[in-house]
PDB file of C-alpha atoms in Angstrom:
ATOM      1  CA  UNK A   9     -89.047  68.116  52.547  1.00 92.00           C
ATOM      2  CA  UNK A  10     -88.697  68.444  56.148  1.00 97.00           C
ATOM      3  CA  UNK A  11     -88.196  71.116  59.027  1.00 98.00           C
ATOM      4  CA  UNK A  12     -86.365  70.653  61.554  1.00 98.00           C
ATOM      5  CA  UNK A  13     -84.010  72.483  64.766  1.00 97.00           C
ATOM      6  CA  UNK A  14     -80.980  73.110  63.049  1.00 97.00           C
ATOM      7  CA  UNK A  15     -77.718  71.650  63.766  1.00 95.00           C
ATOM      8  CA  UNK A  16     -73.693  71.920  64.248  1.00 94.00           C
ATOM      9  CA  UNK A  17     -73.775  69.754  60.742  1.00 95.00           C
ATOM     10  CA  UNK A  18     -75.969  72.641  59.219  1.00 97.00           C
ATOM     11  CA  UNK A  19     -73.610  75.377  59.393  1.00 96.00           C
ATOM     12  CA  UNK A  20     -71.419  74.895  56.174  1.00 96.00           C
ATOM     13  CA  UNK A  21     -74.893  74.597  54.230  1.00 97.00           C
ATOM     14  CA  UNK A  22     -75.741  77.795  55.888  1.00 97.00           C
ATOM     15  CA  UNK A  23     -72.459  79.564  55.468  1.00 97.00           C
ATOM     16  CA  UNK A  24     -73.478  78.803  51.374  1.00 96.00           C
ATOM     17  CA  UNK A  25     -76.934  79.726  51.310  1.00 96.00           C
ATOM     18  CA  UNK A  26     -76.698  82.927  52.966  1.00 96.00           C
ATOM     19  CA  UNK A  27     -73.957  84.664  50.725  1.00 96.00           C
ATOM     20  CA  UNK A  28     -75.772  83.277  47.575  1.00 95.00           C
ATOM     21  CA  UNK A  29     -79.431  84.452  48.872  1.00 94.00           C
ATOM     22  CA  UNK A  30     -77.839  87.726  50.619  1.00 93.00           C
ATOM     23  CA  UNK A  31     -74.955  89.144  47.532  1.00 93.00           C
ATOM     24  CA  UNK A  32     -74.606  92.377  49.143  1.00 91.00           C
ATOM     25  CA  UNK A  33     -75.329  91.709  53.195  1.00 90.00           C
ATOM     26  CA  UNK A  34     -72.301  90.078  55.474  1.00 91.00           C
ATOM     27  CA  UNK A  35     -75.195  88.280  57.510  1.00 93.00           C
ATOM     28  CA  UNK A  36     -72.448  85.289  58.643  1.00 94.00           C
ATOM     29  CA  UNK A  37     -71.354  86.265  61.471  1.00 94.00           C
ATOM     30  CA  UNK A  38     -74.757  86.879  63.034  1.00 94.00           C
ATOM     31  CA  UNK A  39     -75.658  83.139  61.855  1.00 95.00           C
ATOM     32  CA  UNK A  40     -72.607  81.877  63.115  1.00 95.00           C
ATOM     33  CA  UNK A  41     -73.265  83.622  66.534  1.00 94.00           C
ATOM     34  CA  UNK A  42     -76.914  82.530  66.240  1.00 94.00           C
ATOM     35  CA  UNK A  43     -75.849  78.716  65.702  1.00 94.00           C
ATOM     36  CA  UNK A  44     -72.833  78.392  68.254  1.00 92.00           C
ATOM     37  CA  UNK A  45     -72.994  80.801  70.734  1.00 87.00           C
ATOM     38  CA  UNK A  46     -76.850  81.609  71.826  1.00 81.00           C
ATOM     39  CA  UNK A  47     -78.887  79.142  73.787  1.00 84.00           C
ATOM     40  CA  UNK A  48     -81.991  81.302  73.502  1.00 93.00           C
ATOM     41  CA  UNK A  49     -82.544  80.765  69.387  1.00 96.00           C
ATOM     42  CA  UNK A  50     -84.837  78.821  67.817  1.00 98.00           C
ATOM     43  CA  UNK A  51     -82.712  77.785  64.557  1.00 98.00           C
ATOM     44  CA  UNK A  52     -84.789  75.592  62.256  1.00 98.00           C
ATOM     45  CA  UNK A  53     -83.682  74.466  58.558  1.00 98.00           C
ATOM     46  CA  UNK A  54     -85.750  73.006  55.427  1.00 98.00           C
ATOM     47  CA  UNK A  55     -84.314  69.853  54.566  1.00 97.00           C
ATOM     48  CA  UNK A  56     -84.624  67.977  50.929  1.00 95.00           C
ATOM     49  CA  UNK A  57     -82.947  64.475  50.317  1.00 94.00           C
ATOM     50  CA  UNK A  58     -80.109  65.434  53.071  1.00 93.00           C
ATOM     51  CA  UNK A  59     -79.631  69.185  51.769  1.00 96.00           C
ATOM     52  CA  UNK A  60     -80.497  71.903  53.751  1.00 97.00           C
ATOM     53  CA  UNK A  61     -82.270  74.378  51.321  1.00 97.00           C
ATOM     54  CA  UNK A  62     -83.573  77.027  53.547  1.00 97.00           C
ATOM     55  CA  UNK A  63     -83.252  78.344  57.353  1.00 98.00           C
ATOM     56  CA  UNK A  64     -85.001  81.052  59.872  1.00 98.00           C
ATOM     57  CA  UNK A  65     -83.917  81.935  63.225  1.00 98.00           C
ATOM     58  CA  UNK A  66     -86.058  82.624  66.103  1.00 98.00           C
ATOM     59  CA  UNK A  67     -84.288  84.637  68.792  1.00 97.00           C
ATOM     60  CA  UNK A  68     -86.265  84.531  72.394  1.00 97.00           C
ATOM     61  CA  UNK A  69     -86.784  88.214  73.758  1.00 96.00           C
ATOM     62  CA  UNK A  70     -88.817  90.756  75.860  1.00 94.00           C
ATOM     63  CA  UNK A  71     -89.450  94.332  75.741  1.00 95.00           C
ATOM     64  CA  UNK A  72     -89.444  96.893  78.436  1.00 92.00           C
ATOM     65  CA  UNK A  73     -89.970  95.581  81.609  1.00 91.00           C
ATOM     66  CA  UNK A  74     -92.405  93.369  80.967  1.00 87.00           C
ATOM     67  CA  UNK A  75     -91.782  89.273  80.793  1.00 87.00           C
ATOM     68  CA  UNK A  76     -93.911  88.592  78.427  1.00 88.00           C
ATOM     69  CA  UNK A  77     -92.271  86.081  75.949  1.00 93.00           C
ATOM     70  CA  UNK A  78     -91.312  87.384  72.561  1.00 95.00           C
ATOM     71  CA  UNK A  79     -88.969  86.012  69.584  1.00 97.00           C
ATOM     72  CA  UNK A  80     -87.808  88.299  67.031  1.00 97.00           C
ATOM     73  CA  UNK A  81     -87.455  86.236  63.171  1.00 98.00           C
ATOM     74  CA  UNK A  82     -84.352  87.398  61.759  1.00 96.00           C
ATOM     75  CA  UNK A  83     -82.616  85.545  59.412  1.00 96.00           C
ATOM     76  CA  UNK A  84     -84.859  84.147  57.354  1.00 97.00           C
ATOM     77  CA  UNK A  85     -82.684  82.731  53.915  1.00 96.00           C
ATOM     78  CA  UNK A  86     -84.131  80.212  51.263  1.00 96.00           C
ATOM     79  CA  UNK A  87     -81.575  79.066  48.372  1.00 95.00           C
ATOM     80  CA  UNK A  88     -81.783  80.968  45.271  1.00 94.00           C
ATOM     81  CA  UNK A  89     -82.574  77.693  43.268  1.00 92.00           C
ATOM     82  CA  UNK A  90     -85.982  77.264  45.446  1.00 92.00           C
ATOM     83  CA  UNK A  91     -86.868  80.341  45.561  1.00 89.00           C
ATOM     84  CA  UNK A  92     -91.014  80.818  45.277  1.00 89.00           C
ATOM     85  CA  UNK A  93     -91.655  77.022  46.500  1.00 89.00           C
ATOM     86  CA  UNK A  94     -92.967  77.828  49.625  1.00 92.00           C
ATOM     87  CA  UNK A  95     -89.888  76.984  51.788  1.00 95.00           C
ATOM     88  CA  UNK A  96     -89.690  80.309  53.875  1.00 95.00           C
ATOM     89  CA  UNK A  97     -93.361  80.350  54.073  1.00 96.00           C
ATOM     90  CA  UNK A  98     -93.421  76.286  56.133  1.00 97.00           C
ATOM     91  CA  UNK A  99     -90.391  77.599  57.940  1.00 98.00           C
ATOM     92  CA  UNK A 100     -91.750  80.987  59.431  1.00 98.00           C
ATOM     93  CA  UNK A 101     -95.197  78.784  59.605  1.00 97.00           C
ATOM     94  CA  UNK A 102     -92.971  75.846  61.742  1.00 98.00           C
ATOM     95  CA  UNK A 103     -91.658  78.318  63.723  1.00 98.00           C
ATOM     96  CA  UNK A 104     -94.897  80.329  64.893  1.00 98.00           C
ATOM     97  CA  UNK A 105     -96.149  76.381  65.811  1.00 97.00           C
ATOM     98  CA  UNK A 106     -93.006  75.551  67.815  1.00 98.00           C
ATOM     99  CA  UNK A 107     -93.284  78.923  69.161  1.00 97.00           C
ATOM    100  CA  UNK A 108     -96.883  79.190  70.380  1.00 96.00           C
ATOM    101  CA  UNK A 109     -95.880  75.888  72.341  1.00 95.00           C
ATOM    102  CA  UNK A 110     -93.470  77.701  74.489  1.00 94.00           C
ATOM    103  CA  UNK A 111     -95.974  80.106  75.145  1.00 92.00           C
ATOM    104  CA  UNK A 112     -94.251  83.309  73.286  1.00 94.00           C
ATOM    105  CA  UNK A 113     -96.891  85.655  72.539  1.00 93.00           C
ATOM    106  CA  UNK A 114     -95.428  87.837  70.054  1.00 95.00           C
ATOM    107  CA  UNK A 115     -92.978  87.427  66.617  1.00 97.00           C
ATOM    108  CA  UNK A 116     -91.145  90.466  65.615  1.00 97.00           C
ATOM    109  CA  UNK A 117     -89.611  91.265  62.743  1.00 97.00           C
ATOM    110  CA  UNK A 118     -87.545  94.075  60.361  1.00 95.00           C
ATOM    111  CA  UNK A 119     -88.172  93.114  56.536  1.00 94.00           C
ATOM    112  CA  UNK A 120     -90.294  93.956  53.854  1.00 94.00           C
ATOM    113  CA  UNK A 121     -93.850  94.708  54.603  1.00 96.00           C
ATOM    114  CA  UNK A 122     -95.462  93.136  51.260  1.00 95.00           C
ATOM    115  CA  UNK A 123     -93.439  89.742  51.941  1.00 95.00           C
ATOM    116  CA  UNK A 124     -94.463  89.402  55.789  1.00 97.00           C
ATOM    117  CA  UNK A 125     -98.112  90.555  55.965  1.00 96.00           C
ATOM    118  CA  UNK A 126     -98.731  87.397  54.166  1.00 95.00           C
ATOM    119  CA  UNK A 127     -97.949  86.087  57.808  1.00 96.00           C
ATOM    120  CA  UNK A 128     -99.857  88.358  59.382  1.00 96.00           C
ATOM    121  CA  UNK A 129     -97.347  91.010  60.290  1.00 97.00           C
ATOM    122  CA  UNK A 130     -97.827  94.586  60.440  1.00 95.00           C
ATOM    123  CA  UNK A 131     -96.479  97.991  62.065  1.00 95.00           C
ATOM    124  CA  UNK A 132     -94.947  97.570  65.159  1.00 95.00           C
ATOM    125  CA  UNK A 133     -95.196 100.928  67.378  1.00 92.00           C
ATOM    126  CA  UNK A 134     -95.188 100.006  71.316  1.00 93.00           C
ATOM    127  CA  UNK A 135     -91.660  98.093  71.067  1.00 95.00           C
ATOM    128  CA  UNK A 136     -89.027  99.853  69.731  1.00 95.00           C
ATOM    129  CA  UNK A 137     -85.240  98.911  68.298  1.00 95.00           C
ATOM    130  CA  UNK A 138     -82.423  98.960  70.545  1.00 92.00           C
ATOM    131  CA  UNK A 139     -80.894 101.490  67.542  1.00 92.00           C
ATOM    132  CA  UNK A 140     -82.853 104.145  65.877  1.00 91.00           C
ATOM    133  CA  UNK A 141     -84.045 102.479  62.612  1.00 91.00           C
ATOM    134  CA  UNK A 142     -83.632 104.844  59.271  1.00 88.00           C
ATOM    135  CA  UNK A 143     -86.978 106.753  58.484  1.00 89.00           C
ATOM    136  CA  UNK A 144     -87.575 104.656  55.807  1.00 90.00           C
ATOM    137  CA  UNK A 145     -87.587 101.574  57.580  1.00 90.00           C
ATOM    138  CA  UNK A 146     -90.351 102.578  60.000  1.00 88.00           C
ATOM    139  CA  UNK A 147     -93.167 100.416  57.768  1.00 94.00           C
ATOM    140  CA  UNK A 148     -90.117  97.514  58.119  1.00 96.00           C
ATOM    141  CA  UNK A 149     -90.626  97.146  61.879  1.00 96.00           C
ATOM    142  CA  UNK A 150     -93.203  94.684  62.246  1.00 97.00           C
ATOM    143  CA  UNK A 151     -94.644  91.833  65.106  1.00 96.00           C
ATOM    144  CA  UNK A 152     -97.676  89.069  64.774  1.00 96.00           C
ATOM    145  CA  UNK A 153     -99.476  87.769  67.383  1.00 94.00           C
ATOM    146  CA  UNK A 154     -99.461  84.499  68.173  1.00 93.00           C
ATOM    147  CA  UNK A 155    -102.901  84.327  70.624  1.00 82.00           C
ATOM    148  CA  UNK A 156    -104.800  86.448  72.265  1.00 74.00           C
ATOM    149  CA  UNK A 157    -102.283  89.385  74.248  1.00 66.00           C
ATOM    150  CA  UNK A 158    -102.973  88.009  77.253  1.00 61.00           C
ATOM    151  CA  UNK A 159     -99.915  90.786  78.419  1.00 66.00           C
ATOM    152  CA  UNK A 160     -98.830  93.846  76.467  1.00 69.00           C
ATOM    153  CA  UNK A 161     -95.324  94.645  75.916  1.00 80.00           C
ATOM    154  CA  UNK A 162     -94.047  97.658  75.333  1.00 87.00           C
ATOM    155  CA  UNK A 163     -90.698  99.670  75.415  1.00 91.00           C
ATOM    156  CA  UNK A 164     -87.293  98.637  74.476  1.00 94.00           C
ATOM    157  CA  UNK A 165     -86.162  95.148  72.879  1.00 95.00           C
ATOM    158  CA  UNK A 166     -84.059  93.588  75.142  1.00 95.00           C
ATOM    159  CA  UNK A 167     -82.036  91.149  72.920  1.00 94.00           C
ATOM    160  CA  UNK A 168     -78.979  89.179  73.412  1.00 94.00           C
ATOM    161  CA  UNK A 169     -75.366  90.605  72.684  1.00 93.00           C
ATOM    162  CA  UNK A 170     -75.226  89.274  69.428  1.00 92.00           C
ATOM    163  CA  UNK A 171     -78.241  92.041  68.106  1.00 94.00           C
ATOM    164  CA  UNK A 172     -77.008  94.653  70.104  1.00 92.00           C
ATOM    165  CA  UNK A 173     -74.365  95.703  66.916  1.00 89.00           C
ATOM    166  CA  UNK A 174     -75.703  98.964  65.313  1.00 90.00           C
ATOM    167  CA  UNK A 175     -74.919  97.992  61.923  1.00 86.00           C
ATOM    168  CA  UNK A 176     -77.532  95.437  62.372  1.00 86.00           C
ATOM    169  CA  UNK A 177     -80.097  98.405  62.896  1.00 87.00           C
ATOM    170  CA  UNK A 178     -79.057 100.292  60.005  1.00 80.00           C
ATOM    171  CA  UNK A 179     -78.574 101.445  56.238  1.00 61.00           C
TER     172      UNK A 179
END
């Protein structure tokens, strides 16, 4: 298997995997977006004997004022048939990598809290959602590290238009 940045080619595997990994989220139109229409993603793909079997997107962001380089992870989708292989673990793993080397400081992310610890993730409370998230979901907003903080963010996500729908934020 390999990883590596996604590309035009990789968007009818992706327009299968998601549906089948995803039954009861729409999530294709924010891949779609993601693939064709923002520069400022990191899109990377697992790759077996020419099939893509897995994918997680990286988009770049800030918070607040501040500069300081952040990337929220969200999608994240592994085929069905490879599930608990480790494919989402080398992906989110490849990403941090490619990440740290452009210097972002920070990886945010809304998802369960018992799969993404095992990445290091927990609670995020000094950047908040550009939507109120549902009480529920408060454990579900989480960030990693990536260094030392050599500069704290805090405030608002500022994310590109495709995040800014509030359905994407919600129940």
């Amino acid at each position: 298997m390999i990883i590596r940045q996604s590309t035009p080619e990789d968007l009818a595997a992706l327009e299968a995997i998601y549906p089948a990994a995803f039954p009861d989220e729409d999530l294709l139109p924010l891949v779609r977006s993601l693939e064709t229409n923002e520069p400022r993603v990191l899109s990377l793909v697992a790759v077996n004997d020419g099939e893509v079997l897995g994918h997680a997107a990286f988009t770049f962001c800030t918070a607040g004022q501040s500069e300081t380089p952040l990337a929220m992870l969200a999608p994240l989708c592994v085929a069905p048939n490879h599930h608990k292989q480790g494919l989402g673990s080398a992906l989110v793993k490849e990403g941090f990598d490619r990440l740290k080397a452009q210097s972002v400081e920070k990886v945010l992310v809304l998802g369960d809290p018992a799969y993404y610890s095992r990445f290091g993730f927990s609670q995020e409370n000094d950047i908040q959602t550009p939507y109120p998230l549902p009480e529920e979901w408060a454990q579900a907003w989480q960030s990693v590290s990536l260094g030392p903080a050599l500069r704290v963010a805090s405030g608002s996500l500022n994310l590109p238009p495709v995040w800014m729908d509030p359905a994407l934020w919600s129940a």
